[in-house]
Amino acid sequence: MPDIPAFADKAAKAAYVGRMFDRIAPRYDLMNHLMTGGRDRAWRRQVARLTALPPGGRVLDVATGTGDIALTLARCYPGAQVAGIDFSLEMIQAGRSKFTAPDLGERVVMMAGDALRLPFPNDSFDAAATGFALRNVTDIPLAFAEMLRVVRPGGRVVCLEISRPTLPFFRSLFGFYFYRLVPWIGGLVSGQKEAYTYLPNSLTDFLTPQEIKTVMESVGWREVRYWRLMLGTVAIHLGVKGA
């Protein structure tokens, strides 16, 4: 399989990933639905439910992209205030049309920003969520530490991420699909085969769900647990901020 690009430092990776998401923004949602067979919608609903927002709560969607998790949160919790933050302006622009309805536009704010330097005071939100983002940040512990900082005591973080399957018979099938077919489909649908080669290959040396759990605990999240879905190809992590 093609290698992921060799980055000189974290800043180089951040710049590359930012440009890549700017390029794939117009067809990003379509490709997500195609790659997951539409299951990504159900996973996002599960993420929203696990945030367990109180009535009128505030929730942050980190690396919101085109805002699908933010939208799901707003629909799941009609009284909630939702903030979505992403470092790709093109992704944010591509998602703005999802929030034109008055009931959504008044409650959802989409903004540019860095997951490693969240522009919010301590204890600003009742929960934080993130989806398909960890493989693209340059400092995963810092990302979890920043979410911990801005979530109030007792609040939750919920993380949705791709995972390597563990069942031997399925691992080969998944590898063929994810590393061979996805780049081809991505090139056909979006014209960005390089991006859809990088995205699968970013999983190759990525953390296991257990390692993500360990990272979350190391920065202070408590009661950390996770669930593996779709024969282990997706994991959802949940953590709680202590009092």
PDB file of N, CA and C in Angstrom, residues 66-151:
ATOM      1  N   THR A  66     -17.843  19.195   8.446  1.00  0.00           N
ATOM      2  CA  THR A  66     -19.033  19.808   7.853  1.00  0.00           C
ATOM      3  C   THR A  66     -20.207  19.839   8.821  1.00  0.00           C
ATOM      4  N   GLY A  67     -19.971  19.492  10.067  1.00  0.00           N
ATOM      5  CA  GLY A  67     -20.980  19.687  11.099  1.00  0.00           C
ATOM      6  C   GLY A  67     -21.971  18.569  11.306  1.00  0.00           C
ATOM      7  N   ASP A  68     -21.682  17.364  10.831  1.00  0.00           N
ATOM      8  CA  ASP A  68     -22.664  16.285  10.976  1.00  0.00           C
ATOM      9  C   ASP A  68     -22.922  15.916  12.440  1.00  0.00           C
ATOM     10  N   ILE A  69     -21.877  15.852  13.257  1.00  0.00           N
ATOM     11  CA  ILE A  69     -22.105  15.547  14.670  1.00  0.00           C
ATOM     12  C   ILE A  69     -22.803  16.718  15.350  1.00  0.00           C
ATOM     13  N   ALA A  70     -22.405  17.939  15.026  1.00  0.00           N
ATOM     14  CA  ALA A  70     -23.078  19.114  15.591  1.00  0.00           C
ATOM     15  C   ALA A  70     -24.564  19.098  15.248  1.00  0.00           C
ATOM     16  N   LEU A  71     -24.881  18.761  14.009  1.00  0.00           N
ATOM     17  CA  LEU A  71     -26.281  18.693  13.581  1.00  0.00           C
ATOM     18  C   LEU A  71     -27.029  17.604  14.343  1.00  0.00           C
ATOM     19  N   THR A  72     -26.405  16.450  14.493  1.00  0.00           N
ATOM     20  CA  THR A  72     -27.040  15.349  15.221  1.00  0.00           C
ATOM     21  C   THR A  72     -27.288  15.732  16.675  1.00  0.00           C
ATOM     22  N   LEU A  73     -26.330  16.404  17.286  1.00  0.00           N
ATOM     23  CA  LEU A  73     -26.495  16.855  18.668  1.00  0.00           C
ATOM     24  C   LEU A  73     -27.656  17.840  18.789  1.00  0.00           C
ATOM     25  N   ALA A  74     -27.739  18.782  17.856  1.00  0.00           N
ATOM     26  CA  ALA A  74     -28.803  19.784  17.904  1.00  0.00           C
ATOM     27  C   ALA A  74     -30.178  19.145  17.745  1.00  0.00           C
ATOM     28  N   ARG A  75     -30.260  18.123  16.905  1.00  0.00           N
ATOM     29  CA  ARG A  75     -31.543  17.441  16.704  1.00  0.00           C
ATOM     30  C   ARG A  75     -31.893  16.542  17.884  1.00  0.00           C
ATOM     31  N   CYS A  76     -30.886  15.935  18.478  1.00  0.00           N
ATOM     32  CA  CYS A  76     -31.123  15.025  19.601  1.00  0.00           C
ATOM     33  C   CYS A  76     -31.526  15.782  20.863  1.00  0.00           C
ATOM     34  N   TYR A  77     -31.009  17.016  21.002  1.00  0.00           N
ATOM     35  CA  TYR A  77     -31.278  17.832  22.191  1.00  0.00           C
ATOM     36  C   TYR A  77     -31.823  19.185  21.741  1.00  0.00           C
ATOM     37  N   PRO A  78     -33.140  19.304  21.550  1.00  0.00           N
ATOM     38  CA  PRO A  78     -33.734  20.510  20.960  1.00  0.00           C
ATOM     39  C   PRO A  78     -33.438  21.805  21.708  1.00  0.00           C
ATOM     40  N   GLY A  79     -33.126  21.742  22.994  1.00  0.00           N
ATOM     41  CA  GLY A  79     -32.836  22.967  23.732  1.00  0.00           C
ATOM     42  C   GLY A  79     -31.365  23.274  23.883  1.00  0.00           C
ATOM     43  N   ALA A  80     -30.502  22.448  23.293  1.00  0.00           N
ATOM     44  CA  ALA A  80     -29.062  22.584  23.516  1.00  0.00           C
ATOM     45  C   ALA A  80     -28.453  23.699  22.680  1.00  0.00           C
ATOM     46  N   GLN A  81     -27.358  24.254  23.192  1.00  0.00           N
ATOM     47  CA  GLN A  81     -26.508  25.169  22.442  1.00  0.00           C
ATOM     48  C   GLN A  81     -25.286  24.376  21.976  1.00  0.00           C
ATOM     49  N   VAL A  82     -25.028  24.409  20.677  1.00  0.00           N
ATOM     50  CA  VAL A  82     -23.979  23.576  20.086  1.00  0.00           C
ATOM     51  C   VAL A  82     -22.927  24.463  19.433  1.00  0.00           C
ATOM     52  N   ALA A  83     -21.663  24.210  19.732  1.00  0.00           N
ATOM     53  CA  ALA A  83     -20.553  24.882  19.064  1.00  0.00           C
ATOM     54  C   ALA A  83     -19.741  23.845  18.307  1.00  0.00           C
ATOM     55  N   GLY A  84     -19.461  24.129  17.039  1.00  0.00           N
ATOM     56  CA  GLY A  84     -18.612  23.260  16.237  1.00  0.00           C
ATOM     57  C   GLY A  84     -17.358  24.006  15.838  1.00  0.00           C
ATOM     58  N   ILE A  85     -16.202  23.380  15.998  1.00  0.00           N
ATOM     59  CA  ILE A  85     -14.937  24.041  15.685  1.00  0.00           C
ATOM     60  C   ILE A  85     -14.092  23.141  14.798  1.00  0.00           C
ATOM     61  N   ASP A  86     -13.454  23.745  13.794  1.00  0.00           N
ATOM     62  CA  ASP A  86     -12.624  22.976  12.858  1.00  0.00           C
ATOM     63  C   ASP A  86     -11.575  23.904  12.268  1.00  0.00           C
ATOM     64  N   PHE A  87     -10.415  23.355  11.901  1.00  0.00           N
ATOM     65  CA  PHE A  87      -9.376  24.213  11.335  1.00  0.00           C
ATOM     66  C   PHE A  87      -9.449  24.328   9.821  1.00  0.00           C
ATOM     67  N   SER A  88     -10.395  23.647   9.183  1.00  0.00           N
ATOM     68  CA  SER A  88     -10.586  23.754   7.738  1.00  0.00           C
ATOM     69  C   SER A  88     -11.764  24.680   7.443  1.00  0.00           C
ATOM     70  N   LEU A  89     -11.469  25.852   6.915  1.00  0.00           N
ATOM     71  CA  LEU A  89     -12.533  26.804   6.588  1.00  0.00           C
ATOM     72  C   LEU A  89     -13.454  26.261   5.512  1.00  0.00           C
ATOM     73  N   GLU A  90     -12.900  25.510   4.574  1.00  0.00           N
ATOM     74  CA  GLU A  90     -13.730  24.960   3.494  1.00  0.00           C
ATOM     75  C   GLU A  90     -14.712  23.926   4.030  1.00  0.00           C
ATOM     76  N   MET A  91     -14.297  23.141   5.005  1.00  0.00           N
ATOM     77  CA  MET A  91     -15.218  22.171   5.609  1.00  0.00           C
ATOM     78  C   MET A  91     -16.354  22.896   6.324  1.00  0.00           C
ATOM     79  N   ILE A  92     -16.025  23.941   7.062  1.00  0.00           N
ATOM     80  CA  ILE A  92     -17.061  24.708   7.755  1.00  0.00           C
ATOM     81  C   ILE A  92     -18.029  25.316   6.754  1.00  0.00           C
ATOM     82  N   GLN A  93     -17.491  25.905   5.695  1.00  0.00           N
ATOM     83  CA  GLN A  93     -18.352  26.511   4.679  1.00  0.00           C
ATOM     84  C   GLN A  93     -19.253  25.469   4.029  1.00  0.00           C
ATOM     85  N   ALA A  94     -18.715  24.286   3.778  1.00  0.00           N
ATOM     86  CA  ALA A  94     -19.505  23.224   3.145  1.00  0.00           C
ATOM     87  C   ALA A  94     -20.658  22.779   4.029  1.00  0.00           C
ATOM     88  N   GLY A  95     -20.518  22.948   5.340  1.00  0.00           N
ATOM     89  CA  GLY A  95     -21.558  22.485   6.257  1.00  0.00           C
ATOM     90  C   GLY A  95     -22.558  23.529   6.685  1.00  0.00           C
ATOM     91  N   ARG A  96     -22.334  24.791   6.349  1.00  0.00           N
ATOM     92  CA  ARG A  96     -23.201  25.859   6.864  1.00  0.00           C
ATOM     93  C   ARG A  96     -24.652  25.706   6.424  1.00  0.00           C
ATOM     94  N   SER A  97     -24.875  25.157   5.241  1.00  0.00           N
ATOM     95  CA  SER A  97     -26.252  25.045   4.739  1.00  0.00           C
ATOM     96  C   SER A  97     -27.101  24.107   5.591  1.00  0.00           C
ATOM     97  N   LYS A  98     -26.479  23.277   6.413  1.00  0.00           N
ATOM     98  CA  LYS A  98     -27.229  22.353   7.270  1.00  0.00           C
ATOM     99  C   LYS A  98     -27.939  23.076   8.415  1.00  0.00           C
ATOM    100  N   PHE A  99     -27.541  24.318   8.657  1.00  0.00           N
ATOM    101  CA  PHE A  99     -28.033  25.021   9.841  1.00  0.00           C
ATOM    102  C   PHE A  99     -28.814  26.284   9.492  1.00  0.00           C
ATOM    103  N   THR A 100     -29.431  26.297   8.313  1.00  0.00           N
ATOM    104  CA  THR A 100     -30.167  27.486   7.889  1.00  0.00           C
ATOM    105  C   THR A 100     -31.551  27.583   8.522  1.00  0.00           C
ATOM    106  N   ALA A 101     -32.116  26.465   8.958  1.00  0.00           N
ATOM    107  CA  ALA A 101     -33.428  26.517   9.620  1.00  0.00           C
ATOM    108  C   ALA A 101     -33.312  27.354  10.891  1.00  0.00           C
ATOM    109  N   PRO A 102     -34.314  28.228  11.156  1.00  0.00           N
ATOM    110  CA  PRO A 102     -34.219  29.134  12.311  1.00  0.00           C
ATOM    111  C   PRO A 102     -33.936  28.427  13.630  1.00  0.00           C
ATOM    112  N   ASP A 103     -34.576  27.283  13.862  1.00  0.00           N
ATOM    113  CA  ASP A 103     -34.380  26.608  15.145  1.00  0.00           C
ATOM    114  C   ASP A 103     -32.956  26.087  15.304  1.00  0.00           C
ATOM    115  N   LEU A 104     -32.271  25.827  14.171  1.00  0.00           N
ATOM    116  CA  LEU A 104     -30.882  25.374  14.241  1.00  0.00           C
ATOM    117  C   LEU A 104     -29.920  26.551  14.222  1.00  0.00           C
ATOM    118  N   GLY A 105     -30.188  27.514  13.357  1.00  0.00           N
ATOM    119  CA  GLY A 105     -29.297  28.660  13.233  1.00  0.00           C
ATOM    120  C   GLY A 105     -29.135  29.443  14.519  1.00  0.00           C
ATOM    121  N   GLU A 106     -30.157  29.433  15.351  1.00  0.00           N
ATOM    122  CA  GLU A 106     -30.096  30.161  16.619  1.00  0.00           C
ATOM    123  C   GLU A 106     -29.324  29.398  17.691  1.00  0.00           C
ATOM    124  N   ARG A 107     -29.133  28.100  17.487  1.00  0.00           N
ATOM    125  CA  ARG A 107     -28.528  27.282  18.543  1.00  0.00           C
ATOM    126  C   ARG A 107     -27.168  26.712  18.191  1.00  0.00           C
ATOM    127  N   VAL A 108     -26.799  26.755  16.917  1.00  0.00           N
ATOM    128  CA  VAL A 108     -25.547  26.139  16.471  1.00  0.00           C
ATOM    129  C   VAL A 108     -24.605  27.215  15.943  1.00  0.00           C
ATOM    130  N   VAL A 109     -23.384  27.216  16.443  1.00  0.00           N
ATOM    131  CA  VAL A 109     -22.346  28.130  15.980  1.00  0.00           C
ATOM    132  C   VAL A 109     -21.205  27.300  15.406  1.00  0.00           C
ATOM    133  N   MET A 110     -20.814  27.606  14.171  1.00  0.00           N
ATOM    134  CA  MET A 110     -19.678  26.936  13.527  1.00  0.00           C
ATOM    135  C   MET A 110     -18.539  27.937  13.416  1.00  0.00           C
ATOM    136  N   MET A 111     -17.343  27.535  13.827  1.00  0.00           N
ATOM    137  CA  MET A 111     -16.230  28.476  13.839  1.00  0.00           C
ATOM    138  C   MET A 111     -14.917  27.779  13.508  1.00  0.00           C
ATOM    139  N   ALA A 112     -13.951  28.579  13.043  1.00  0.00           N
ATOM    140  CA  ALA A 112     -12.610  28.074  12.776  1.00  0.00           C
ATOM    141  C   ALA A 112     -11.807  28.075  14.068  1.00  0.00           C
ATOM    142  N   GLY A 113     -11.005  27.045  14.252  1.00  0.00           N
ATOM    143  CA  GLY A 113     -10.172  26.978  15.444  1.00  0.00           C
ATOM    144  C   GLY A 113      -9.388  25.686  15.504  1.00  0.00           C
ATOM    145  N   ASP A 114      -8.506  25.611  16.474  1.00  0.00           N
ATOM    146  CA  ASP A 114      -7.559  24.505  16.614  1.00  0.00           C
ATOM    147  C   ASP A 114      -7.962  23.621  17.792  1.00  0.00           C
ATOM    148  N   ALA A 115      -8.072  22.323  17.547  1.00  0.00           N
ATOM    149  CA  ALA A 115      -8.421  21.379  18.613  1.00  0.00           C
ATOM    150  C   ALA A 115      -7.380  21.348  19.726  1.00  0.00           C
ATOM    151  N   LEU A 116      -6.165  21.807  19.435  1.00  0.00           N
ATOM    152  CA  LEU A 116      -5.098  21.792  20.434  1.00  0.00           C
ATOM    153  C   LEU A 116      -5.014  23.099  21.216  1.00  0.00           C
ATOM    154  N   ARG A 117      -5.803  24.089  20.808  1.00  0.00           N
ATOM    155  CA  ARG A 117      -5.861  25.380  21.517  1.00  0.00           C
ATOM    156  C   ARG A 117      -7.302  25.877  21.449  1.00  0.00           C
ATOM    157  N   LEU A 118      -8.181  25.230  22.148  1.00  0.00           N
ATOM    158  CA  LEU A 118      -9.600  25.572  22.071  1.00  0.00           C
ATOM    159  C   LEU A 118      -9.838  26.972  22.643  1.00  0.00           C
ATOM    160  N   PRO A 119     -10.544  27.830  21.896  1.00  0.00           N
ATOM    161  CA  PRO A 119     -10.713  29.233  22.307  1.00  0.00           C
ATOM    162  C   PRO A 119     -11.880  29.440  23.269  1.00  0.00           C
ATOM    163  N   PHE A 120     -11.916  28.660  24.325  1.00  0.00           N
ATOM    164  CA  PHE A 120     -13.014  28.733  25.288  1.00  0.00           C
ATOM    165  C   PHE A 120     -12.451  28.708  26.710  1.00  0.00           C
ATOM    166  N   PRO A 121     -13.144  29.356  27.651  1.00  0.00           N
ATOM    167  CA  PRO A 121     -12.710  29.302  29.050  1.00  0.00           C
ATOM    168  C   PRO A 121     -12.878  27.902  29.636  1.00  0.00           C
ATOM    169  N   ASN A 122     -12.258  27.684  30.756  1.00  0.00           N
ATOM    170  CA  ASN A 122     -12.423  26.424  31.480  1.00  0.00           C
ATOM    171  C   ASN A 122     -13.893  26.190  31.822  1.00  0.00           C
ATOM    172  N   ASP A 123     -14.295  24.932  31.821  1.00  0.00           N
ATOM    173  CA  ASP A 123     -15.636  24.528  32.278  1.00  0.00           C
ATOM    174  C   ASP A 123     -16.759  25.223  31.504  1.00  0.00           C
ATOM    175  N   SER A 124     -16.578  25.367  30.180  1.00  0.00           N
ATOM    176  CA  SER A 124     -17.562  26.082  29.355  1.00  0.00           C
ATOM    177  C   SER A 124     -18.708  25.208  28.872  1.00  0.00           C
ATOM    178  N   PHE A 125     -18.507  23.893  28.807  1.00  0.00           N
ATOM    179  CA  PHE A 125     -19.474  23.015  28.158  1.00  0.00           C
ATOM    180  C   PHE A 125     -19.878  21.866  29.079  1.00  0.00           C
ATOM    181  N   ASP A 126     -21.077  21.354  28.831  1.00  0.00           N
ATOM    182  CA  ASP A 126     -21.556  20.186  29.563  1.00  0.00           C
ATOM    183  C   ASP A 126     -21.007  18.889  28.982  1.00  0.00           C
ATOM    184  N   ALA A 127     -20.535  18.937  27.742  1.00  0.00           N
ATOM    185  CA  ALA A 127     -19.966  17.748  27.096  1.00  0.00           C
ATOM    186  C   ALA A 127     -19.187  18.182  25.867  1.00  0.00           C
ATOM    187  N   ALA A 128     -18.322  17.288  25.402  1.00  0.00           N
ATOM    188  CA  ALA A 128     -17.604  17.476  24.142  1.00  0.00           C
ATOM    189  C   ALA A 128     -17.685  16.182  23.352  1.00  0.00           C
ATOM    190  N   ALA A 129     -17.695  16.317  22.040  1.00  0.00           N
ATOM    191  CA  ALA A 129     -17.727  15.151  21.155  1.00  0.00           C
ATOM    192  C   ALA A 129     -16.754  15.381  20.013  1.00  0.00           C
ATOM    193  N   THR A 130     -16.278  14.299  19.436  1.00  0.00           N
ATOM    194  CA  THR A 130     -15.414  14.396  18.271  1.00  0.00           C
ATOM    195  C   THR A 130     -15.550  13.119  17.455  1.00  0.00           C
ATOM    196  N   GLY A 131     -15.458  13.244  16.143  1.00  0.00           N
ATOM    197  CA  GLY A 131     -15.628  12.082  15.282  1.00  0.00           C
ATOM    198  C   GLY A 131     -14.634  12.031  14.141  1.00  0.00           C
ATOM    199  N   PHE A 132     -13.967  10.915  13.980  1.00  0.00           N
ATOM    200  CA  PHE A 132     -13.025  10.681  12.876  1.00  0.00           C
ATOM    201  C   PHE A 132     -11.952  11.770  12.820  1.00  0.00           C
ATOM    202  N   ALA A 133     -11.487  12.203  13.977  1.00  0.00           N
ATOM    203  CA  ALA A 133     -10.557  13.332  14.028  1.00  0.00           C
ATOM    204  C   ALA A 133      -9.193  12.982  14.603  1.00  0.00           C
ATOM    205  N   LEU A 134      -9.123  12.022  15.512  1.00  0.00           N
ATOM    206  CA  LEU A 134      -7.887  11.792  16.259  1.00  0.00           C
ATOM    207  C   LEU A 134      -6.711  11.442  15.367  1.00  0.00           C
ATOM    208  N   ARG A 135      -6.964  10.725  14.278  1.00  0.00           N
ATOM    209  CA  ARG A 135      -5.862  10.320  13.400  1.00  0.00           C
ATOM    210  C   ARG A 135      -5.213  11.520  12.715  1.00  0.00           C
ATOM    211  N   ASN A 136      -5.902  12.653  12.740  1.00  0.00           N
ATOM    212  CA  ASN A 136      -5.413  13.817  12.012  1.00  0.00           C
ATOM    213  C   ASN A 136      -4.846  14.913  12.904  1.00  0.00           C
ATOM    214  N   VAL A 137      -4.979  14.771  14.223  1.00  0.00           N
ATOM    215  CA  VAL A 137      -4.376  15.768  15.103  1.00  0.00           C
ATOM    216  C   VAL A 137      -2.923  15.385  15.361  1.00  0.00           C
ATOM    217  N   THR A 138      -2.116  16.381  15.683  1.00  0.00           N
ATOM    218  CA  THR A 138      -0.682  16.127  15.858  1.00  0.00           C
ATOM    219  C   THR A 138      -0.305  15.798  17.298  1.00  0.00           C
ATOM    220  N   ASP A 139      -1.238  15.963  18.226  1.00  0.00           N
ATOM    221  CA  ASP A 139      -0.947  15.685  19.637  1.00  0.00           C
ATOM    222  C   ASP A 139      -2.238  15.192  20.293  1.00  0.00           C
ATOM    223  N   ILE A 140      -2.444  13.880  20.299  1.00  0.00           N
ATOM    224  CA  ILE A 140      -3.697  13.315  20.813  1.00  0.00           C
ATOM    225  C   ILE A 140      -3.870  13.570  22.309  1.00  0.00           C
ATOM    226  N   PRO A 141      -2.837  13.384  23.141  1.00  0.00           N
ATOM    227  CA  PRO A 141      -3.028  13.705  24.559  1.00  0.00           C
ATOM    228  C   PRO A 141      -3.445  15.153  24.787  1.00  0.00           C
ATOM    229  N   LEU A 142      -2.844  16.084  24.053  1.00  0.00           N
ATOM    230  CA  LEU A 142      -3.208  17.489  24.216  1.00  0.00           C
ATOM    231  C   LEU A 142      -4.647  17.739  23.786  1.00  0.00           C
ATOM    232  N   ALA A 143      -5.086  17.082  22.718  1.00  0.00           N
ATOM    233  CA  ALA A 143      -6.477  17.239  22.276  1.00  0.00           C
ATOM    234  C   ALA A 143      -7.441  16.795  23.374  1.00  0.00           C
ATOM    235  N   PHE A 144      -7.169  15.660  23.999  1.00  0.00           N
ATOM    236  CA  PHE A 144      -8.031  15.196  25.088  1.00  0.00           C
ATOM    237  C   PHE A 144      -7.911  16.099  26.315  1.00  0.00           C
ATOM    238  N   ALA A 145      -6.716  16.636  26.562  1.00  0.00           N
ATOM    239  CA  ALA A 145      -6.536  17.541  27.695  1.00  0.00           C
ATOM    240  C   ALA A 145      -7.310  18.837  27.489  1.00  0.00           C
ATOM    241  N   GLU A 146      -7.328  19.344  26.266  1.00  0.00           N
ATOM    242  CA  GLU A 146      -8.085  20.559  25.976  1.00  0.00           C
ATOM    243  C   GLU A 146      -9.584  20.327  26.132  1.00  0.00           C
ATOM    244  N   MET A 147     -10.071  19.183  25.680  1.00  0.00           N
ATOM    245  CA  MET A 147     -11.493  18.893  25.878  1.00  0.00           C
ATOM    246  C   MET A 147     -11.816  18.763  27.363  1.00  0.00           C
ATOM    247  N   LEU A 148     -10.896  18.166  28.113  1.00  0.00           N
ATOM    248  CA  LEU A 148     -11.092  18.063  29.563  1.00  0.00           C
ATOM    249  C   LEU A 148     -11.168  19.451  30.200  1.00  0.00           C
ATOM    250  N   ARG A 149     -10.328  20.340  29.738  1.00  0.00           N
ATOM    251  CA  ARG A 149     -10.293  21.694  30.303  1.00  0.00           C
ATOM    252  C   ARG A 149     -11.610  22.437  30.102  1.00  0.00           C
ATOM    253  N   VAL A 150     -12.207  22.324  28.923  1.00  0.00           N
ATOM    254  CA  VAL A 150     -13.385  23.144  28.620  1.00  0.00           C
ATOM    255  C   VAL A 150     -14.698  22.494  29.044  1.00  0.00           C
ATOM    256  N   VAL A 151     -14.659  21.220  29.455  1.00  0.00           N
ATOM    257  CA  VAL A 151     -15.872  20.539  29.921  1.00  0.00           C
ATOM    258  C   VAL A 151     -15.989  20.726  31.434  1.00  0.00           C
TER     259      VAL A 151
END
